[in-house]
JSON list of C-alpha atoms in Angstrom, two decimals:
[
{"chain": "A", "resi": 110, "resn": "GLY", "atom": "CA", "xyz": [0.20, 0.17, -0.14]},
{"chain": "A", "resi": 111, "resn": "ALA", "atom": "CA", "xyz": [1.36, 3.95, -0.05]},
{"chain": "A", "resi": 112, "resn": "VAL", "atom": "CA", "xyz": [3.63, 4.53, 2.73]},
{"chain": "A", "resi": 113, "resn": "VAL", "atom": "CA", "xyz": [3.77, 8.79, 3.92]},
{"chain": "A", "resi": 114, "resn": "SER", "atom": "CA", "xyz": [7.51, 9.18, 6.19]},
{"chain": "A", "resi": 115, "resn": "GLN", "atom": "CA", "xyz": [7.33, 11.83, 8.21]},
{"chain": "A", "resi": 116, "resn": "HIS", "atom": "CA", "xyz": [9.66, 13.93, 10.60]},
{"chain": "A", "resi": 117, "resn": "PRO", "atom": "CA", "xyz": [10.90, 13.63, 12.85]},
{"chain": "A", "resi": 118, "resn": "SER", "atom": "CA", "xyz": [9.22, 11.67, 14.95]},
{"chain": "A", "resi": 119, "resn": "ARG", "atom": "CA", "xyz": [9.89, 13.76, 18.73]},
{"chain": "A", "resi": 120, "resn": "VAL", "atom": "CA", "xyz": [11.54, 17.03, 18.75]},
{"chain": "A", "resi": 121, "resn": "ILE", "atom": "CA", "xyz": [11.68, 19.30, 21.78]},
{"chain": "A", "resi": 122, "resn": "CYS", "atom": "CA", "xyz": [13.05, 22.92, 21.44]},
{"chain": "A", "resi": 123, "resn": "LYS", "atom": "CA", "xyz": [13.17, 26.21, 23.29]},
{"chain": "A", "resi": 124, "resn": "SER", "atom": "CA", "xyz": [10.05, 28.72, 22.73]},
{"chain": "A", "resi": 125, "resn": "GLY", "atom": "CA", "xyz": [9.92, 31.41, 21.23]},
{"chain": "A", "resi": 126, "resn": "THR", "atom": "CA", "xyz": [12.05, 28.67, 17.93]},
{"chain": "A", "resi": 127, "resn": "SER", "atom": "CA", "xyz": [10.55, 27.32, 15.22]},
{"chain": "A", "resi": 128, "resn": "VAL", "atom": "CA", "xyz": [10.40, 23.46, 14.26]},
{"chain": "A", "resi": 129, "resn": "LYS", "atom": "CA", "xyz": [10.04, 21.96, 10.26]},
{"chain": "A", "resi": 130, "resn": "ILE", "atom": "CA", "xyz": [7.83, 18.45, 10.25]},
{"chain": "A", "resi": 131, "resn": "GLU", "atom": "CA", "xyz": [8.56, 17.40, 6.87]},
{"chain": "A", "resi": 132, "resn": "CYS", "atom": "CA", "xyz": [5.62, 14.79, 4.68]},
{"chain": "A", "resi": 133, "resn": "ARG", "atom": "CA", "xyz": [7.33, 12.77, 2.37]},
{"chain": "A", "resi": 134, "resn": "SER", "atom": "CA", "xyz": [4.39, 10.58, -0.31]},
{"chain": "A", "resi": 135, "resn": "LEU", "atom": "CA", "xyz": [6.94, 7.63, -1.01]},
{"chain": "A", "resi": 136, "resn": "ASP", "atom": "CA", "xyz": [5.41, 5.31, -3.58]},
{"chain": "A", "resi": 137, "resn": "PHE", "atom": "CA", "xyz": [2.46, 7.65, -4.84]},
{"chain": "A", "resi": 138, "resn": "GLN", "atom": "CA", "xyz": [2.76, 11.87, -6.10]},
{"chain": "A", "resi": 139, "resn": "ALA", "atom": "CA", "xyz": [0.23, 13.14, -3.88]},
{"chain": "A", "resi": 140, "resn": "THR", "atom": "CA", "xyz": [-1.13, 16.91, -4.82]},
{"chain": "A", "resi": 141, "resn": "THR", "atom": "CA", "xyz": [-2.86, 16.97, -1.13]},
{"chain": "A", "resi": 142, "resn": "MET", "atom": "CA", "xyz": [-1.63, 16.73, 2.13]},
{"chain": "A", "resi": 143, "resn": "PHE", "atom": "CA", "xyz": [-3.47, 17.58, 5.04]},
{"chain": "A", "resi": 144, "resn": "TRP", "atom": "CA", "xyz": [-2.47, 18.51, 8.42]},
{"chain": "A", "resi": 145, "resn": "TYR", "atom": "CA", "xyz": [-3.45, 16.94, 11.13]},
{"chain": "A", "resi": 146, "resn": "ARG", "atom": "CA", "xyz": [-2.43, 17.93, 15.59]},
{"chain": "A", "resi": 147, "resn": "GLN", "atom": "CA", "xyz": [-3.67, 15.22, 18.46]},
{"chain": "A", "resi": 148, "resn": "PHE", "atom": "CA", "xyz": [-4.20, 16.45, 22.25]},
{"chain": "A", "resi": 149, "resn": "PRO", "atom": "CA", "xyz": [-3.81, 13.69, 24.34]},
{"chain": "A", "resi": 150, "resn": "LYS", "atom": "CA", "xyz": [-6.70, 11.97, 24.49]},
{"chain": "A", "resi": 151, "resn": "GLN", "atom": "CA", "xyz": [-8.10, 13.22, 21.81]},
{"chain": "A", "resi": 152, "resn": "SER", "atom": "CA", "xyz": [-9.11, 13.42, 18.51]},
{"chain": "A", "resi": 153, "resn": "LEU", "atom": "CA", "xyz": [-7.68, 14.42, 15.04]},
{"chain": "A", "resi": 154, "resn": "MET", "atom": "CA", "xyz": [-7.60, 18.05, 14.39]},
{"chain": "A", "resi": 155, "resn": "LEU", "atom": "CA", "xyz": [-7.22, 19.21, 10.95]},
{"chain": "A", "resi": 156, "resn": "MET", "atom": "CA", "xyz": [-5.48, 22.19, 10.96]},
{"chain": "A", "resi": 157, "resn": "ALA", "atom": "CA", "xyz": [-5.02, 22.14, 6.58]},
{"chain": "A", "resi": 158, "resn": "THR", "atom": "CA", "xyz": [-5.50, 20.78, 3.46]},
{"chain": "A", "resi": 159, "resn": "SER", "atom": "CA", "xyz": [-1.68, 20.98, 2.09]},
{"chain": "A", "resi": 160, "resn": "ASN", "atom": "CA", "xyz": [-1.87, 21.84, -2.64]},
{"chain": "A", "resi": 161, "resn": "GLU", "atom": "CA", "xyz": [1.05, 21.55, -4.51]},
{"chain": "A", "resi": 162, "resn": "GLY", "atom": "CA", "xyz": [2.09, 24.28, -6.62]},
{"chain": "A", "resi": 163, "resn": "SER", "atom": "CA", "xyz": [-0.28, 27.17, -4.51]},
{"chain": "A", "resi": 164, "resn": "LYS", "atom": "CA", "xyz": [-1.23, 28.32, -1.39]},
{"chain": "A", "resi": 165, "resn": "ALA", "atom": "CA", "xyz": [-3.23, 25.64, 1.07]},
{"chain": "A", "resi": 166, "resn": "THR", "atom": "CA", "xyz": [-6.14, 25.57, 2.91]},
{"chain": "A", "resi": 167, "resn": "TYR", "atom": "CA", "xyz": [-6.19, 25.92, 6.42]},
{"chain": "A", "resi": 168, "resn": "GLU", "atom": "CA", "xyz": [-9.33, 25.13, 9.09]},
{"chain": "A", "resi": 169, "resn": "GLN", "atom": "CA", "xyz": [-10.27, 28.05, 11.14]},
{"chain": "A", "resi": 170, "resn": "GLY", "atom": "CA", "xyz": [-8.54, 28.44, 14.20]},
{"chain": "A", "resi": 171, "resn": "VAL", "atom": "CA", "xyz": [-5.99, 28.36, 12.68]},
{"chain": "A", "resi": 172, "resn": "GLU", "atom": "CA", "xyz": [-3.36, 30.68, 12.27]},
{"chain": "A", "resi": 173, "resn": "LYS", "atom": "CA", "xyz": [-1.92, 30.27, 9.21]},
{"chain": "A", "resi": 174, "resn": "ASP", "atom": "CA", "xyz": [1.72, 32.89, 10.66]},
{"chain": "A", "resi": 175, "resn": "LYS", "atom": "CA", "xyz": [2.08, 30.26, 12.93]},
{"chain": "A", "resi": 176, "resn": "PHE", "atom": "CA", "xyz": [1.74, 27.36, 10.69]},
{"chain": "A", "resi": 177, "resn": "LEU", "atom": "CA", "xyz": [3.45, 28.07, 7.48]},
{"chain": "A", "resi": 178, "resn": "ILE", "atom": "CA", "xyz": [2.85, 24.74, 4.92]},
{"chain": "A", "resi": 179, "resn": "ASN", "atom": "CA", "xyz": [4.80, 24.77, 2.74]},
{"chain": "A", "resi": 180, "resn": "HIS", "atom": "CA", "xyz": [3.91, 22.27, -0.40]},
{"chain": "A", "resi": 181, "resn": "ALA", "atom": "CA", "xyz": [6.67, 21.95, -2.46]},
{"chain": "A", "resi": 182, "resn": "SER", "atom": "CA", "xyz": [6.86, 19.56, -4.57]},
{"chain": "A", "resi": 183, "resn": "LEU", "atom": "CA", "xyz": [4.18, 15.87, -5.60]},
{"chain": "A", "resi": 184, "resn": "THR", "atom": "CA", "xyz": [6.37, 13.89, -2.63]},
{"chain": "A", "resi": 185, "resn": "LEU", "atom": "CA", "xyz": [6.64, 16.54, -0.49]},
{"chain": "A", "resi": 186, "resn": "SER", "atom": "CA", "xyz": [5.02, 19.36, 2.54]},
{"chain": "A", "resi": 187, "resn": "THR", "atom": "CA", "xyz": [6.30, 20.33, 5.07]},
{"chain": "A", "resi": 188, "resn": "LEU", "atom": "CA", "xyz": [4.75, 21.85, 8.11]},
{"chain": "A", "resi": 189, "resn": "THR", "atom": "CA", "xyz": [6.13, 25.28, 9.69]},
{"chain": "A", "resi": 190, "resn": "VAL", "atom": "CA", "xyz": [5.21, 25.81, 14.00]},
{"chain": "A", "resi": 191, "resn": "THR", "atom": "CA", "xyz": [7.34, 29.53, 14.29]},
{"chain": "A", "resi": 192, "resn": "SER", "atom": "CA", "xyz": [8.03, 30.85, 17.00]},
{"chain": "A", "resi": 193, "resn": "ALA", "atom": "CA", "xyz": [6.78, 28.05, 19.54]},
{"chain": "A", "resi": 194, "resn": "HIS", "atom": "CA", "xyz": [4.75, 28.23, 22.98]},
{"chain": "A", "resi": 195, "resn": "PRO", "atom": "CA", "xyz": [4.89, 24.57, 25.10]},
{"chain": "A", "resi": 196, "resn": "GLU", "atom": "CA", "xyz": [0.45, 25.37, 24.21]},
{"chain": "A", "resi": 197, "resn": "ASP", "atom": "CA", "xyz": [2.20, 24.17, 20.72]},
{"chain": "A", "resi": 198, "resn": "SER", "atom": "CA", "xyz": [3.12, 20.62, 22.35]},
{"chain": "A", "resi": 199, "resn": "SER", "atom": "CA", "xyz": [1.35, 18.63, 20.14]},
{"chain": "A", "resi": 200, "resn": "PHE", "atom": "CA", "xyz": [1.29, 15.32, 17.97]},
{"chain": "A", "resi": 201, "resn": "TYR", "atom": "CA", "xyz": [1.24, 16.32, 14.74]},
{"chain": "A", "resi": 202, "resn": "ILE", "atom": "CA", "xyz": [-0.17, 14.09, 11.56]},
{"chain": "A", "resi": 203, "resn": "CYS", "atom": "CA", "xyz": [0.78, 14.82, 8.41]},
{"chain": "A", "resi": 204, "resn": "SER", "atom": "CA", "xyz": [-1.83, 12.14, 5.46]},
{"chain": "A", "resi": 205, "resn": "ALA", "atom": "CA", "xyz": [-1.78, 11.91, 1.76]},
{"chain": "A", "resi": 206, "resn": "PRO", "atom": "CA", "xyz": [-6.37, 10.68, 0.34]},
{"chain": "A", "resi": 207, "resn": "GLY", "atom": "CA", "xyz": [-4.70, 6.78, -1.39]},
{"chain": "A", "resi": 208, "resn": "THR", "atom": "CA", "xyz": [-6.06, 5.86, -4.55]},
{"chain": "A", "resi": 209, "resn": "GLY", "atom": "CA", "xyz": [-8.06, 3.17, -3.76]},
{"chain": "A", "resi": 210, "resn": "VAL", "atom": "CA", "xyz": [-10.74, 3.70, -1.21]},
{"chain": "A", "resi": 211, "resn": "SER", "atom": "CA", "xyz": [-12.97, 7.05, -1.32]},
{"chain": "A", "resi": 212, "resn": "GLY", "atom": "CA", "xyz": [-12.53, 8.41, 1.85]},
{"chain": "A", "resi": 213, "resn": "GLU", "atom": "CA", "xyz": [-8.84, 6.63, 2.84]},
{"chain": "A", "resi": 214, "resn": "LEU", "atom": "CA", "xyz": [-5.65, 8.55, 4.54]},
{"chain": "A", "resi": 215, "resn": "PHE", "atom": "CA", "xyz": [-2.39, 6.81, 4.11]},
{"chain": "A", "resi": 216, "resn": "PHE", "atom": "CA", "xyz": [-1.11, 8.92, 7.57]},
{"chain": "A", "resi": 217, "resn": "GLY", "atom": "CA", "xyz": [2.38, 8.89, 8.46]},
{"chain": "A", "resi": 218, "resn": "GLU", "atom": "CA", "xyz": [4.53, 8.34, 11.28]},
{"chain": "A", "resi": 219, "resn": "GLY", "atom": "CA", "xyz": [3.75, 11.21, 13.53]},
{"chain": "A", "resi": 220, "resn": "SER", "atom": "CA", "xyz": [6.32, 13.91, 15.08]},
{"chain": "A", "resi": 221, "resn": "ARG", "atom": "CA", "xyz": [5.94, 14.83, 19.08]},
{"chain": "A", "resi": 222, "resn": "LEU", "atom": "CA", "xyz": [6.59, 18.28, 19.43]},
{"chain": "A", "resi": 223, "resn": "THR", "atom": "CA", "xyz": [7.21, 19.60, 23.71]},
{"chain": "A", "resi": 224, "resn": "VAL", "atom": "CA", "xyz": [8.35, 22.95, 23.06]},
{"chain": "A", "resi": 225, "resn": "LEU", "atom": "CA", "xyz": [9.79, 23.92, 27.22]},
{"chain": "B", "resi": 90, "resn": "ARG", "atom": "CA", "xyz": [-24.51, 17.98, 19.45]},
{"chain": "B", "resi": 91, "resn": "LYS", "atom": "CA", "xyz": [-20.70, 17.00, 17.76]},
{"chain": "B", "resi": 92, "resn": "GLU", "atom": "CA", "xyz": [-19.75, 16.09, 14.50]},
{"chain": "B", "resi": 93, "resn": "VAL", "atom": "CA", "xyz": [-19.30, 12.21, 15.58]},
{"chain": "B", "resi": 94, "resn": "GLU", "atom": "CA", "xyz": [-19.74, 11.22, 18.94]},
{"chain": "B", "resi": 95, "resn": "GLN", "atom": "CA", "xyz": [-18.36, 7.63, 20.51]},
{"chain": "B", "resi": 96, "resn": "ASP", "atom": "CA", "xyz": [-18.36, 6.56, 23.46]},
{"chain": "B", "resi": 97, "resn": "PRO", "atom": "CA", "xyz": [-14.50, 7.04, 25.03]},
{"chain": "B", "resi": 98, "resn": "GLY", "atom": "CA", "xyz": [-15.01, 4.19, 27.17]},
{"chain": "B", "resi": 99, "resn": "PRO", "atom": "CA", "xyz": [-12.56, 1.93, 28.33]},
{"chain": "B", "resi": 100, "resn": "PHE", "atom": "CA", "xyz": [-13.47, -1.09, 27.64]},
{"chain": "B", "resi": 101, "resn": "ASN", "atom": "CA", "xyz": [-12.11, -4.15, 29.00]},
{"chain": "B", "resi": 102, "resn": "VAL", "atom": "CA", "xyz": [-12.53, -7.07, 27.84]},
{"chain": "B", "resi": 103, "resn": "PRO", "atom": "CA", "xyz": [-11.49, -10.32, 28.46]},
{"chain": "B", "resi": 104, "resn": "GLU", "atom": "CA", "xyz": [-9.67, -12.81, 25.65]},
{"chain": "B", "resi": 105, "resn": "GLY", "atom": "CA", "xyz": [-12.40, -14.37, 23.42]},
{"chain": "B", "resi": 106, "resn": "ALA", "atom": "CA", "xyz": [-15.29, -12.05, 23.68]},
{"chain": "B", "resi": 107, "resn": "THR", "atom": "CA", "xyz": [-17.30, -9.88, 21.94]},
{"chain": "B", "resi": 108, "resn": "VAL", "atom": "CA", "xyz": [-17.50, -6.28, 22.25]},
{"chain": "B", "resi": 109, "resn": "ALA", "atom": "CA", "xyz": [-19.23, -3.64, 20.21]},
{"chain": "B", "resi": 110, "resn": "PHE", "atom": "CA", "xyz": [-18.85, -0.30, 19.73]},
{"chain": "B", "resi": 111, "resn": "ASN", "atom": "CA", "xyz": [-21.62, 2.81, 18.88]},
{"chain": "B", "resi": 112, "resn": "CYS", "atom": "CA", "xyz": [-20.46, 6.01, 16.92]},
{"chain": "B", "resi": 113, "resn": "THR", "atom": "CA", "xyz": [-23.24, 8.78, 16.36]},
{"chain": "B", "resi": 114, "resn": "TYR", "atom": "CA", "xyz": [-23.29, 11.87, 13.00]},
{"chain": "B", "resi": 115, "resn": "SER", "atom": "CA", "xyz": [-24.87, 14.79, 13.26]},
{"chain": "B", "resi": 116, "resn": "ASN", "atom": "CA", "xyz": [-24.41, 15.00, 9.31]},
{"chain": "B", "resi": 117, "resn": "SER", "atom": "CA", "xyz": [-27.37, 14.24, 8.08]},
{"chain": "B", "resi": 118, "resn": "ALA", "atom": "CA", "xyz": [-25.26, 15.12, 4.47]},
{"chain": "B", "resi": 119, "resn": "SER", "atom": "CA", "xyz": [-22.42, 12.84, 4.77]},
{"chain": "B", "resi": 120, "resn": "GLN", "atom": "CA", "xyz": [-21.64, 10.63, 2.39]},
{"chain": "B", "resi": 121, "resn": "SER", "atom": "CA", "xyz": [-18.77, 8.08, 3.40]},
{"chain": "B", "resi": 122, "resn": "PHE", "atom": "CA", "xyz": [-18.12, 6.38, 7.28]},
{"chain": "B", "resi": 123, "resn": "PHE", "atom": "CA", "xyz": [-15.16, 3.94, 8.07]},
{"chain": "B", "resi": 124, "resn": "TRP", "atom": "CA", "xyz": [-13.46, 2.67, 11.12]},
{"chain": "B", "resi": 125, "resn": "TYR", "atom": "CA", "xyz": [-9.74, 3.57, 11.93]},
{"chain": "B", "resi": 126, "resn": "ARG", "atom": "CA", "xyz": [-7.39, 1.98, 14.21]},
{"chain": "B", "resi": 127, "resn": "GLN", "atom": "CA", "xyz": [-4.31, 3.73, 16.36]},
{"chain": "B", "resi": 128, "resn": "ASP", "atom": "CA", "xyz": [-2.21, 2.31, 18.32]},
{"chain": "B", "resi": 129, "resn": "CYS", "atom": "CA", "xyz": [-0.78, 3.68, 21.45]},
{"chain": "B", "resi": 130, "resn": "ARG", "atom": "CA", "xyz": [0.67, 6.93, 19.99]},
{"chain": "B", "resi": 131, "resn": "LYS", "atom": "CA", "xyz": [1.12, 5.83, 16.76]},
{"chain": "B", "resi": 132, "resn": "GLU", "atom": "CA", "xyz": [-0.76, 6.68, 13.05]},
{"chain": "B", "resi": 133, "resn": "PRO", "atom": "CA", "xyz": [-4.08, 5.87, 12.59]},
{"chain": "B", "resi": 134, "resn": "LYS", "atom": "CA", "xyz": [-4.73, 3.55, 9.52]},
{"chain": "B", "resi": 135, "resn": "LEU", "atom": "CA", "xyz": [-7.90, 1.88, 8.25]},
{"chain": "B", "resi": 136, "resn": "LEU", "atom": "CA", "xyz": [-10.15, -1.15, 9.60]},
{"chain": "B", "resi": 137, "resn": "MET", "atom": "CA", "xyz": [-12.47, -0.72, 7.51]},
{"chain": "B", "resi": 138, "resn": "SER", "atom": "CA", "xyz": [-15.57, 0.90, 5.25]},
{"chain": "B", "resi": 139, "resn": "VAL", "atom": "CA", "xyz": [-18.77, 0.76, 6.19]},
{"chain": "B", "resi": 140, "resn": "TYR", "atom": "CA", "xyz": [-21.05, 0.01, 3.89]},
{"chain": "B", "resi": 141, "resn": "SER", "atom": "CA", "xyz": [-25.22, 0.66, 4.38]},
{"chain": "B", "resi": 142, "resn": "SER", "atom": "CA", "xyz": [-26.10, -3.03, 3.87]},
{"chain": "B", "resi": 143, "resn": "GLY", "atom": "CA", "xyz": [-23.81, -4.02, 6.74]},
{"chain": "B", "resi": 144, "resn": "ASN", "atom": "CA", "xyz": [-20.18, -5.33, 5.74]},
{"chain": "B", "resi": 145, "resn": "GLU", "atom": "CA", "xyz": [-18.01, -8.19, 7.06]},
{"chain": "B", "resi": 146, "resn": "ASP", "atom": "CA", "xyz": [-14.95, -8.80, 7.36]},
{"chain": "B", "resi": 147, "resn": "GLY", "atom": "CA", "xyz": [-13.26, -12.06, 9.62]},
{"chain": "B", "resi": 148, "resn": "ARG", "atom": "CA", "xyz": [-13.67, -11.15, 12.82]},
{"chain": "B", "resi": 149, "resn": "PHE", "atom": "CA", "xyz": [-15.13, -7.74, 12.78]},
{"chain": "B", "resi": 150, "resn": "THR", "atom": "CA", "xyz": [-18.30, -6.79, 11.20]},
{"chain": "B", "resi": 151, "resn": "ALA", "atom": "CA", "xyz": [-19.75, -3.02, 10.37]},
{"chain": "B", "resi": 152, "resn": "GLN", "atom": "CA", "xyz": [-23.01, -1.66, 9.92]},
{"chain": "B", "resi": 153, "resn": "LEU", "atom": "CA", "xyz": [-24.37, 2.14, 9.18]},
{"chain": "B", "resi": 154, "resn": "ASN", "atom": "CA", "xyz": [-27.88, 3.31, 10.30]},
{"chain": "B", "resi": 155, "resn": "ARG", "atom": "CA", "xyz": [-28.11, 6.42, 8.21]},
{"chain": "B", "resi": 156, "resn": "ALA", "atom": "CA", "xyz": [-32.07, 6.55, 9.46]},
{"chain": "B", "resi": 157, "resn": "SER", "atom": "CA", "xyz": [-30.58, 6.58, 13.16]},
{"chain": "B", "resi": 158, "resn": "GLN", "atom": "CA", "xyz": [-27.79, 8.53, 11.80]},
{"chain": "B", "resi": 159, "resn": "TYR", "atom": "CA", "xyz": [-25.09, 5.36, 13.35]},
{"chain": "B", "resi": 160, "resn": "ILE", "atom": "CA", "xyz": [-22.89, 3.65, 12.79]},
{"chain": "B", "resi": 161, "resn": "SER", "atom": "CA", "xyz": [-21.64, 0.51, 14.63]},
{"chain": "B", "resi": 162, "resn": "LEU", "atom": "CA", "xyz": [-17.95, -2.17, 15.19]},
{"chain": "B", "resi": 163, "resn": "LEU", "atom": "CA", "xyz": [-17.99, -5.64, 16.65]},
{"chain": "B", "resi": 164, "resn": "ILE", "atom": "CA", "xyz": [-15.37, -7.29, 17.32]},
{"chain": "B", "resi": 165, "resn": "ARG", "atom": "CA", "xyz": [-15.60, -10.97, 17.43]},
{"chain": "B", "resi": 166, "resn": "ASP", "atom": "CA", "xyz": [-13.02, -13.58, 19.20]},
{"chain": "B", "resi": 167, "resn": "SER", "atom": "CA", "xyz": [-11.00, -10.09, 20.63]},
{"chain": "B", "resi": 168, "resn": "LYS", "atom": "CA", "xyz": [-7.47, -10.99, 20.64]},
{"chain": "B", "resi": 169, "resn": "LEU", "atom": "CA", "xyz": [-4.89, -9.51, 22.36]},
{"chain": "B", "resi": 170, "resn": "SER", "atom": "CA", "xyz": [-3.91, -8.08, 19.96]},
{"chain": "B", "resi": 171, "resn": "ASP", "atom": "CA", "xyz": [-6.92, -6.11, 18.79]},
{"chain": "B", "resi": 172, "resn": "SER", "atom": "CA", "xyz": [-6.87, -3.39, 21.82]},
{"chain": "B", "resi": 173, "resn": "ALA", "atom": "CA", "xyz": [-5.94, 0.02, 20.86]},
{"chain": "B", "resi": 174, "resn": "THR", "atom": "CA", "xyz": [-8.70, 2.65, 20.69]},
{"chain": "B", "resi": 175, "resn": "TYR", "atom": "CA", "xyz": [-10.85, 3.08, 17.45]},
{"chain": "B", "resi": 176, "resn": "LEU", "atom": "CA", "xyz": [-11.63, 5.22, 15.19]},
{"chain": "B", "resi": 177, "resn": "CYS", "atom": "CA", "xyz": [-15.37, 7.19, 13.61]},
{"chain": "B", "resi": 178, "resn": "VAL", "atom": "CA", "xyz": [-14.95, 8.29, 11.16]},
{"chain": "B", "resi": 179, "resn": "VAL", "atom": "CA", "xyz": [-17.78, 10.21, 8.97]},
{"chain": "B", "resi": 180, "resn": "LEU", "atom": "CA", "xyz": [-16.69, 12.21, 5.64]},
{"chain": "B", "resi": 181, "resn": "GLY", "atom": "CA", "xyz": [-18.65, 15.06, 5.00]},
{"chain": "B", "resi": 182, "resn": "GLY", "atom": "CA", "xyz": [-21.29, 15.72, 3.42]},
{"chain": "B", "resi": 183, "resn": "SER", "atom": "CA", "xyz": [-20.07, 19.33, 0.79]},
{"chain": "B", "resi": 184, "resn": "ASN", "atom": "CA", "xyz": [-16.72, 20.16, 2.65]},
{"chain": "B", "resi": 185, "resn": "TYR", "atom": "CA", "xyz": [-15.70, 16.77, 2.03]},
{"chain": "B", "resi": 186, "resn": "LYS", "atom": "CA", "xyz": [-13.50, 16.67, 4.54]},
{"chain": "B", "resi": 187, "resn": "LEU", "atom": "CA", "xyz": [-12.86, 13.30, 6.69]},
{"chain": "B", "resi": 188, "resn": "THR", "atom": "CA", "xyz": [-14.08, 14.38, 10.50]},
{"chain": "B", "resi": 189, "resn": "PHE", "atom": "CA", "xyz": [-12.28, 11.25, 14.29]},
{"chain": "B", "resi": 190, "resn": "GLY", "atom": "CA", "xyz": [-14.51, 10.58, 15.82]},
{"chain": "B", "resi": 191, "resn": "LYS", "atom": "CA", "xyz": [-11.99, 11.23, 19.81]},
{"chain": "B", "resi": 192, "resn": "GLY", "atom": "CA", "xyz": [-11.97, 6.76, 20.17]},
{"chain": "B", "resi": 193, "resn": "THR", "atom": "CA", "xyz": [-12.97, 4.10, 21.63]},
{"chain": "B", "resi": 194, "resn": "LEU", "atom": "CA", "xyz": [-10.29, 2.30, 24.36]},
{"chain": "B", "resi": 195, "resn": "LEU", "atom": "CA", "xyz": [-9.98, -1.01, 23.19]},
{"chain": "B", "resi": 196, "resn": "THR", "atom": "CA", "xyz": [-8.31, -2.75, 25.87]},
{"chain": "B", "resi": 197, "resn": "VAL", "atom": "CA", "xyz": [-7.71, -7.12, 25.17]},
{"chain": "B", "resi": 198, "resn": "ASN", "atom": "CA", "xyz": [-6.53, -8.73, 28.71]},
{"chain": "B", "resi": 199, "resn": "PRO", "atom": "CA", "xyz": [-5.43, -12.41, 29.17]}
]
């Protein structure tokens, strides 16, 4: 099946720094990728939809200047958390739609961000 | 009413037990329905799609009741490896977005 790789899996940073998370589709092209955030014991919340060659679409309440998304190629999308604060600590997961079952998403392994 | 609502559990059952999870959704225009499985600190993975006629995959049976806006997942003969969080997922109406429930935690005990 399709594979999505996400890096880094864990990152610890100081408050005020920026962190970049990469999401790659390894054996297929993804014109669209989704970025989710999941707090402990909470559901996955869609943050934004990343579109290759155009601007990302952000969900209501998600600051686009804080969470910078770049979809530079058909296999790579990046999420940069700028000026991170402790409340940004969370599990960030990217996903890409498969070409088979409608609605099936292939998820990256996730990135656990801890901001000190 | 939340978009997708699940009983959070946790469910603790012995091996071999039958367990059922329920899920309700608020958007009557929702088009497709899924159950995903998420292991602790891991990414979600598709378990099965849910069809109006109901569908079965081995020990797993999924059912959809559009009139009641209700989805269920039945696991028979539980295995230790079934321990995970089960996420009810709905592909909604006009926005074609997947909405995830909070998940139901299942622990199967030896």
